[in-house]
Short mmCIF file of C-alpha atoms in Angstrom, two decimals:
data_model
loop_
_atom_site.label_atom_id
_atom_site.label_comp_id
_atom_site.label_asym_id
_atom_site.label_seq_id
_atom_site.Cartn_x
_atom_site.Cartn_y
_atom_site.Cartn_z
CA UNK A 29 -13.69 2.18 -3.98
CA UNK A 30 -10.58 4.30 -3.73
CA UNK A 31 -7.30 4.53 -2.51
CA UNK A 32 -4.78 6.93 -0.84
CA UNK A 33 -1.34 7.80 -2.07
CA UNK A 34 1.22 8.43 1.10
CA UNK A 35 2.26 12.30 2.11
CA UNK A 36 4.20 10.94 4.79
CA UNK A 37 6.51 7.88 4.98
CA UNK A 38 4.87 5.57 6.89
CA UNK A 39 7.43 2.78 8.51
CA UNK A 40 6.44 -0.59 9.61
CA UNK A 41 8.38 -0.84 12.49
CA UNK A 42 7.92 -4.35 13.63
CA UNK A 43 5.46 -7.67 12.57
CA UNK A 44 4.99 -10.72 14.35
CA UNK A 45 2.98 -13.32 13.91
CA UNK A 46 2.29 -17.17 15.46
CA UNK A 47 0.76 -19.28 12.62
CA UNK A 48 0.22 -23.06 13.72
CA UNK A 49 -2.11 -25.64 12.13
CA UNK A 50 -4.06 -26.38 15.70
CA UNK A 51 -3.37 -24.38 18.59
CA UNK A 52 -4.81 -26.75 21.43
CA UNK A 53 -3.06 -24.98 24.58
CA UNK A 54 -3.65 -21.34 23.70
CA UNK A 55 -7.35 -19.41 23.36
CA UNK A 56 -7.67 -17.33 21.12
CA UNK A 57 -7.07 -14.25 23.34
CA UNK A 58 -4.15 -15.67 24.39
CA UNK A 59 -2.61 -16.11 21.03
CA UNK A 60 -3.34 -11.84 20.68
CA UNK A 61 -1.87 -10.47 24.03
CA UNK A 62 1.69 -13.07 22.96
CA UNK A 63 1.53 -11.54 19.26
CA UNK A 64 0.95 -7.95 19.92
CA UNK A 65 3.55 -7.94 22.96
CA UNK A 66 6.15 -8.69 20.88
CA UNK A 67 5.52 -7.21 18.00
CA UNK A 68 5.42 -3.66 20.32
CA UNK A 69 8.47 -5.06 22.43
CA UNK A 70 10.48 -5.38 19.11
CA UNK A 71 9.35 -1.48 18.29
CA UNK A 72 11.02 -0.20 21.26
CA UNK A 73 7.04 0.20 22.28
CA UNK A 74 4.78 -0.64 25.36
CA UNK A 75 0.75 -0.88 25.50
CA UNK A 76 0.55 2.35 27.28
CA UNK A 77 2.34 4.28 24.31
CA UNK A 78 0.46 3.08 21.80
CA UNK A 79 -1.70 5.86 19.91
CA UNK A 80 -4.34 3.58 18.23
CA UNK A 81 -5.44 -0.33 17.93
CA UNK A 82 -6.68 -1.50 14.55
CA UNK A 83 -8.19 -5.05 14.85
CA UNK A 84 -9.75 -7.61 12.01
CA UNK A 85 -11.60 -10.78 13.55
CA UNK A 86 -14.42 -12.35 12.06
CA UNK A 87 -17.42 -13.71 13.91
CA UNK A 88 -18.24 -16.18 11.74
CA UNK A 89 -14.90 -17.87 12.43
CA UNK A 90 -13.81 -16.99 15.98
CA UNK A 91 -17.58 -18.10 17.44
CA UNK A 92 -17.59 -15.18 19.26
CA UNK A 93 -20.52 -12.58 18.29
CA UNK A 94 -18.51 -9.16 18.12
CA UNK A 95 -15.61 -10.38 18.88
CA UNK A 96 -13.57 -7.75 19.14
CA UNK A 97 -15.16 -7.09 22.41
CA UNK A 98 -13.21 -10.06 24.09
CA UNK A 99 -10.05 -9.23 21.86
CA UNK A 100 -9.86 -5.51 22.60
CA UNK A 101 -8.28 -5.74 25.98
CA UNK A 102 -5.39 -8.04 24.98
CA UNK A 103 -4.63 -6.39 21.79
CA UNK A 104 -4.11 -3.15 23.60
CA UNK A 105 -7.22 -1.89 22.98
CA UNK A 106 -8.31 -0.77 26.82
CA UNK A 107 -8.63 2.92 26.89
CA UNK A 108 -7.57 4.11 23.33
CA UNK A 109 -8.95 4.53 20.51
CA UNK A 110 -9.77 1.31 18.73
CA UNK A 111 -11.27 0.28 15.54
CA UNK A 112 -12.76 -2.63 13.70
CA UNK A 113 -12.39 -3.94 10.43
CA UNK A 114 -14.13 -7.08 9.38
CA UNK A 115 -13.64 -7.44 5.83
CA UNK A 116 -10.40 -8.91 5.77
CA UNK A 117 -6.83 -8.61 7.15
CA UNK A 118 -5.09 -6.85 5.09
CA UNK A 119 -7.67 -3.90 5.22
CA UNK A 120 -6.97 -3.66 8.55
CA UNK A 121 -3.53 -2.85 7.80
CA UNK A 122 -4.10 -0.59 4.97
CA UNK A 123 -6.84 1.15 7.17
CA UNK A 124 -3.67 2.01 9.91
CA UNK A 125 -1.85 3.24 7.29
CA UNK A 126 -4.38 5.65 6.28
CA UNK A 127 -5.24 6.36 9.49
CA UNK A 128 -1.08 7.75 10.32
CA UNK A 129 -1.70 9.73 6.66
CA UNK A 130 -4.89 11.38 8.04
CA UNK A 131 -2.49 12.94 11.04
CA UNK A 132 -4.31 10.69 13.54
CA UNK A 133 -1.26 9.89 15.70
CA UNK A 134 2.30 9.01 15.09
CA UNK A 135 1.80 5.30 15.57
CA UNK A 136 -0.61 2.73 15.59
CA UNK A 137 -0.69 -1.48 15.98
CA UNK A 138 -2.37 -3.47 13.54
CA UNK A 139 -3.60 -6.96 14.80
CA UNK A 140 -5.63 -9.90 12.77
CA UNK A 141 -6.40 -13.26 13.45
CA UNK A 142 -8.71 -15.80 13.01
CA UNK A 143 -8.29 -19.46 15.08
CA UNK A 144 -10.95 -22.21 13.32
CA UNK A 145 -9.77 -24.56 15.20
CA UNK A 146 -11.32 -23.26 18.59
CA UNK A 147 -14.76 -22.38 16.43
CA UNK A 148 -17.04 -24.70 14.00
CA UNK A 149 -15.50 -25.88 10.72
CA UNK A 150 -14.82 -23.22 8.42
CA UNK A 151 -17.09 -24.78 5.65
CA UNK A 152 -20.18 -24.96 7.71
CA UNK A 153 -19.33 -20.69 8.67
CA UNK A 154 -18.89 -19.86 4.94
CA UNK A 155 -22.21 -21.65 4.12
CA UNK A 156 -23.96 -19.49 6.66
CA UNK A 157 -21.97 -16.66 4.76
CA UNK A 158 -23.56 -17.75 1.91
CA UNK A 159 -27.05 -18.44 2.76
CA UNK A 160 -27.55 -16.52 5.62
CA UNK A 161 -31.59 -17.55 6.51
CA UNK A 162 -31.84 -21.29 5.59
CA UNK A 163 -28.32 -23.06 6.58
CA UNK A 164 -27.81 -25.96 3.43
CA UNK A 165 -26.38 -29.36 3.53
CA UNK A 166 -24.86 -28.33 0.38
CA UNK A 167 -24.48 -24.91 -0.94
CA UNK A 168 -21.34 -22.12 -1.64
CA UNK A 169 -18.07 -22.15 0.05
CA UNK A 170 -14.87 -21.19 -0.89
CA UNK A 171 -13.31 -24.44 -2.01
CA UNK A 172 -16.23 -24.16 -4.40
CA UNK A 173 -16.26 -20.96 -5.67
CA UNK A 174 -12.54 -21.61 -6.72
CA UNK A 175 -13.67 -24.56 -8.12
CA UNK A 176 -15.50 -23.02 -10.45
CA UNK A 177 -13.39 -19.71 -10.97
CA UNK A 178 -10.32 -22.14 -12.00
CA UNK A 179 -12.58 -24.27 -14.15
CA UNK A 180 -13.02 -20.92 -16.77
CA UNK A 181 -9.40 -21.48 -17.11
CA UNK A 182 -9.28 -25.76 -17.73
CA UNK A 183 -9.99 -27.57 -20.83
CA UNK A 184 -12.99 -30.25 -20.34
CA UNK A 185 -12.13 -32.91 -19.83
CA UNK A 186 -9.12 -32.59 -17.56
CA UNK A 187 -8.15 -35.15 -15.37
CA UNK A 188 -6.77 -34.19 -11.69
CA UNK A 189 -4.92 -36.11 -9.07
CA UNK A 190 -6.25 -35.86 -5.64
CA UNK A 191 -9.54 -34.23 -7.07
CA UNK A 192 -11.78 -32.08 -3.64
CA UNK A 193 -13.68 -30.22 -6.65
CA UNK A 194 -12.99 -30.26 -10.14
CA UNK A 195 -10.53 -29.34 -11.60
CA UNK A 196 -8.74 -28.35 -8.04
CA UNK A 197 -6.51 -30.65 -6.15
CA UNK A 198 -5.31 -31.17 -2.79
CA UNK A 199 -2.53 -29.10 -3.50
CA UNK A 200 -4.13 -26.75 -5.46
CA UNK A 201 -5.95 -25.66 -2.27
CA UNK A 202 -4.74 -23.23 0.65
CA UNK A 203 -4.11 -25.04 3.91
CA UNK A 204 -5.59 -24.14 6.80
CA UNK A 205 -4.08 -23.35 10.09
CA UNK A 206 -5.04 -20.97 13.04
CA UNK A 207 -2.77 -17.45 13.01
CA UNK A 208 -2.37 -14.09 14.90
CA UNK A 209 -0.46 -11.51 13.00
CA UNK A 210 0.21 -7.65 14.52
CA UNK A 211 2.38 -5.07 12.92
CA UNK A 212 3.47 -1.81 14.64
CA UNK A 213 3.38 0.97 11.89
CA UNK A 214 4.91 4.56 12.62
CA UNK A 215 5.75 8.25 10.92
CA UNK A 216 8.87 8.69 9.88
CA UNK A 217 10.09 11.06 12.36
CA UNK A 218 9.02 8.92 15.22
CA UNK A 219 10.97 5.91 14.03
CA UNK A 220 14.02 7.39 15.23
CA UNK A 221 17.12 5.35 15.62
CA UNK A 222 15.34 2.01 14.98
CA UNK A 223 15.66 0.41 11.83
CA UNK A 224 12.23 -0.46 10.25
CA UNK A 225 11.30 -3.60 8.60
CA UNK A 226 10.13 -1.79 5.51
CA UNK A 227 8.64 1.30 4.21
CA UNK A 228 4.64 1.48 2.92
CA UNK A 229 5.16 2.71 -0.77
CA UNK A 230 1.55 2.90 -1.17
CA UNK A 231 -1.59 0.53 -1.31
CA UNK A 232 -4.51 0.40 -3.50
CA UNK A 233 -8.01 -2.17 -3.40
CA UNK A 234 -11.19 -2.78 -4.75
CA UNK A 235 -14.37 -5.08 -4.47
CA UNK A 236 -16.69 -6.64 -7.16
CA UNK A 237 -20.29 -7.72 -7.02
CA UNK A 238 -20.76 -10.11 -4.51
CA UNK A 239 -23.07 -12.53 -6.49
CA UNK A 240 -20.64 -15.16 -8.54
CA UNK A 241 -23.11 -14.81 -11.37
CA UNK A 242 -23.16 -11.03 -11.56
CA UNK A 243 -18.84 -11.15 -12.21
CA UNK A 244 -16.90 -12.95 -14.71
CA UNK A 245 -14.53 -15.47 -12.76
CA UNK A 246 -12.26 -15.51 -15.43
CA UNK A 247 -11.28 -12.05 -14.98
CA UNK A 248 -9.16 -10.85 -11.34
CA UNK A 249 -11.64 -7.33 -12.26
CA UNK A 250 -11.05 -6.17 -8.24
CA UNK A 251 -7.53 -7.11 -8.22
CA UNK A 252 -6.75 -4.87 -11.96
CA UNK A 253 -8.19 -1.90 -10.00
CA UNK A 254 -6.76 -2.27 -7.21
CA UNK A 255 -3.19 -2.03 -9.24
CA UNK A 256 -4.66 0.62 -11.01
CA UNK A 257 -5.20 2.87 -7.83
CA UNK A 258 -1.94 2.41 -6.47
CA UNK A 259 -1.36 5.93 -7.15
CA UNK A 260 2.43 7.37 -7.13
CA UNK A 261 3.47 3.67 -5.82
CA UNK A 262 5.94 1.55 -7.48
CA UNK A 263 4.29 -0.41 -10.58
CA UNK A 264 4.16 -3.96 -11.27
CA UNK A 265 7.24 -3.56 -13.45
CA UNK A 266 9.55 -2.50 -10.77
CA UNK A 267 8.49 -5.42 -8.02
CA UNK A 268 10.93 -7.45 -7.46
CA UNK A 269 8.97 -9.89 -5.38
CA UNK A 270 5.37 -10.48 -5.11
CA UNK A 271 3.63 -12.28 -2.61
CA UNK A 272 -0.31 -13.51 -3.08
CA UNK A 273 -2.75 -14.97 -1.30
CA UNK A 274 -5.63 -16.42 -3.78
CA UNK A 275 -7.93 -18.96 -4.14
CA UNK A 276 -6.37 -21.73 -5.93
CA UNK A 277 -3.09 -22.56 -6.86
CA UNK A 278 -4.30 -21.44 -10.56
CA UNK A 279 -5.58 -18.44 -9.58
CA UNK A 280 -1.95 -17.48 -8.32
CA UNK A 281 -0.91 -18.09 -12.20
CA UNK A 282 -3.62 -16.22 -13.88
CA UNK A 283 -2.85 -13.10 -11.06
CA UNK A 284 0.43 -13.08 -12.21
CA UNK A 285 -0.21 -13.71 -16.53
CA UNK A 286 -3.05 -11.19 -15.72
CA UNK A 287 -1.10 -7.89 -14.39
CA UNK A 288 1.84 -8.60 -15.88
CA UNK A 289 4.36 -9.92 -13.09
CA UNK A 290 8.03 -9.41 -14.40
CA UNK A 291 9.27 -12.74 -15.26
CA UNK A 292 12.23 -11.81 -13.30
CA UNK A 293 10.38 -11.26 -10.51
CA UNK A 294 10.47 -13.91 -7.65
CA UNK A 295 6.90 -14.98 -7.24
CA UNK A 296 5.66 -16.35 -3.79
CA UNK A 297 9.20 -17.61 -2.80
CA UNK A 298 7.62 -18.07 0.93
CA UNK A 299 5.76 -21.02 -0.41
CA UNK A 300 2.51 -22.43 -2.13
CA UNK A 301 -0.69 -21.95 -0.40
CA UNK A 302 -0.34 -25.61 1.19
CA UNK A 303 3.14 -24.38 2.19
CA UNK A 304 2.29 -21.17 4.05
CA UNK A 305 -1.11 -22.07 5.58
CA UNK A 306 -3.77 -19.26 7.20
CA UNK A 307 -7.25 -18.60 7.33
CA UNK A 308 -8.99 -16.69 4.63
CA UNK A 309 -9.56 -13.85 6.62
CA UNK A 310 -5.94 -12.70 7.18
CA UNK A 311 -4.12 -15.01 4.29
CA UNK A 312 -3.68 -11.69 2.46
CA UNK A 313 -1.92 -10.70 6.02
CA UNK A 314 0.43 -13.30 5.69
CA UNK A 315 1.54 -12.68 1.95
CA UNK A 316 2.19 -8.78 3.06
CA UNK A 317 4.03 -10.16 6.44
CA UNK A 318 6.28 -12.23 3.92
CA UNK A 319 6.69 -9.19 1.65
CA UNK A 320 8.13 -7.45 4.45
CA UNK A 321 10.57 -10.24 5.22
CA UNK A 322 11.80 -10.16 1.12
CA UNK A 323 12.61 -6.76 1.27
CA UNK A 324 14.11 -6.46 4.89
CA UNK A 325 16.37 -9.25 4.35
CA UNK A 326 17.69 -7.63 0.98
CA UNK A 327 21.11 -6.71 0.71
CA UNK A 328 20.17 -3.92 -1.17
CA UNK A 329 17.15 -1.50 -2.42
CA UNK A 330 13.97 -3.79 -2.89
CA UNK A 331 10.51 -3.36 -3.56
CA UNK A 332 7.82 -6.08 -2.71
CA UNK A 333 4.11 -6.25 -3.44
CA UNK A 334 1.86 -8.28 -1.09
CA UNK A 335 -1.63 -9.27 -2.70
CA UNK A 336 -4.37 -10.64 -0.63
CA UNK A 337 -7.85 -11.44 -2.95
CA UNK A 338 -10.32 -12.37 0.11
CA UNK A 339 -14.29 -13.14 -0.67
CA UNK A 340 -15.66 -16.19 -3.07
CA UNK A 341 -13.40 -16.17 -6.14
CA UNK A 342 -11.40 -13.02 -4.99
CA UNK A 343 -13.97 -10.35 -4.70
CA UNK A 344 -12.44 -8.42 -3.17
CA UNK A 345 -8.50 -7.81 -3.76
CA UNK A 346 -5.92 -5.57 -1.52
CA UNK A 347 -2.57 -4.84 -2.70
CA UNK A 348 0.12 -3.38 -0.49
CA UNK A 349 4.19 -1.87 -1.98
CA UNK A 350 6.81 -2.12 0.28
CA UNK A 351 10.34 -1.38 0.34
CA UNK A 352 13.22 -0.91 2.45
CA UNK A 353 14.35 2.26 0.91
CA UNK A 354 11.75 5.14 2.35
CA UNK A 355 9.77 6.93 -0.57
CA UNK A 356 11.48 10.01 -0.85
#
């Protein structure tokens, strides 16, 4: 995989997001048109100036097959050009970014979501991920396959409070909740008198083997080169806060002990992954949404990483540098 390094500031304008544990009086299509209205009423934007829709949904999740066909239209997608990402998120957002680089417009709305509430339980989709012929009483999910990632890092032996799989806890285990997130990103020049809620310093991601026994757990191996790749970007040294999204509670700790986090640095102050809940599929969007908000709310220059590892055991990993000082 590879990354991009920025020509051209790129602004992110505006982000909103509703995040709930079970939305019961809202579909799912709903939830989008509310999310991406205000996020493009807060840029001083409208649906008809838009230049380009980038959505993330995932079938698996939202029960819908292609589901960005009944998402398009209330996401601003009707007559534009649209695209979509299904990998995770916070590609989605990086995939905007690169898409303002490229020259392809001067602005562009990024919108993810995923609502398991309205869908089947999330453990019975990411066994169908897993086994995709024969559907198992018992085979991979996520809780799982963090399970056994965080066991590489726990003496034998170890007892846990709360156990769901050894040696994770309740509270060792992200929450889950149903969420809409949209961000309005735009070229420098276009931004005009508005004041942004950050500048993209650059981005960089990778993905590992898919197969848990073809990867050592132990080692965050897409995550390293995605920090590796982050080109001309500020480097882990000079965040001053970083956000992640992971698998486990322990995983957070070995991310940090593993690309050296400053010890200064203030590590997810938005809260533990029981504390800021979302679904797999845009957690990594809510860890960047939250970077945006550290470095917004700063009195003075800032830089903030958001890290989203999606997949069984963080396959795949996304990291995004933000500030509120523009790159040059």
């Amino acid at each position: 995989m590879t990354t991009t390094t920025a020509s051209r500031d790129i602004a992110v304008l505006s982000a909103h997001r509703v995040v709930t544990e079970a939305e019961t009086t809202r579909s799912l299509e709903e939830m989008i048109f509310e999310v991406t209205s205000a996020a493009l009423e807060a840029a001083g934007l409208d649906h008809a100036s838009l230049d380009g829709v980038v959505l993330s949904g995932q079938d698996q999740t939202d029960g819908r097959v292609i589901s960005c066909m009944t998402s398009a239209g209330p996401a601003s997608g009707v007559d534009r050009d649209t695209t979509m990402i299904a990998s995770s998120g916070e590609h989605a957002l990086i995939y905007g970014w690169m898409r303002l680089l490229s020259g392809q417009g001067r602005n562009v709305l990024v919108v993810g979501w995923s609502k398991p509430s309205e869908s089947v339980d999330p453990d019975r989709a990411e066994l169908v991920s897993a086994e995709p012929f024969v559907l198992r009483p018992t085979g991979m999910n996520a809780t799982l396959a963090a399970a056994l990632q965080a066991s590489r890092w726990t003496p034998p032996h170890t007892t846990v409070d709360d156990v769901v799989a050894w040696p994770l806890g309740v509270c060792d285990l992200p929450a889950r909740a149903d969420a809409v997130y949209a961000f309005v990103l735009t070229v420098a020049d276009a931004v005009g008198d508005r004041t942004p809620r950050a500048w993209i310093h650059g981005a960089g991601w990778s993905t590992e083997a898919y197969e848990l026994g073809s990867r050592d757990l132990a080692t965050p191996t897409a995550l390293l080169q995605a920090v590796e790749r982050l080109g001309d970007a500020p480097g882990v040294s000079e965040w001053d806060t970083v956000e992640i999204a992971a698998p486990s509670e322990p995983a957070v700790r070995h991310v940090v002990d593993a690309i050296g986090v400053d010890p200064s640095a203030a590590v997810n102050p938005s809260g533990s992954l029981r504390e800021s809940p979302a679904p797999p599929h845009v957690a990594g969007l809510g860890r960047m949404f939250a970077a945006l908000d550290a470095v917004s709310a700063a009195p003075g220059p800032r830089v903030a990483a958001g890290i989203g590892l999606h997949g069984f055991a963080g396959q795949g990993a996304t990291v995004l540098v933000v500030s509120n000082k523009k790159k040059g």
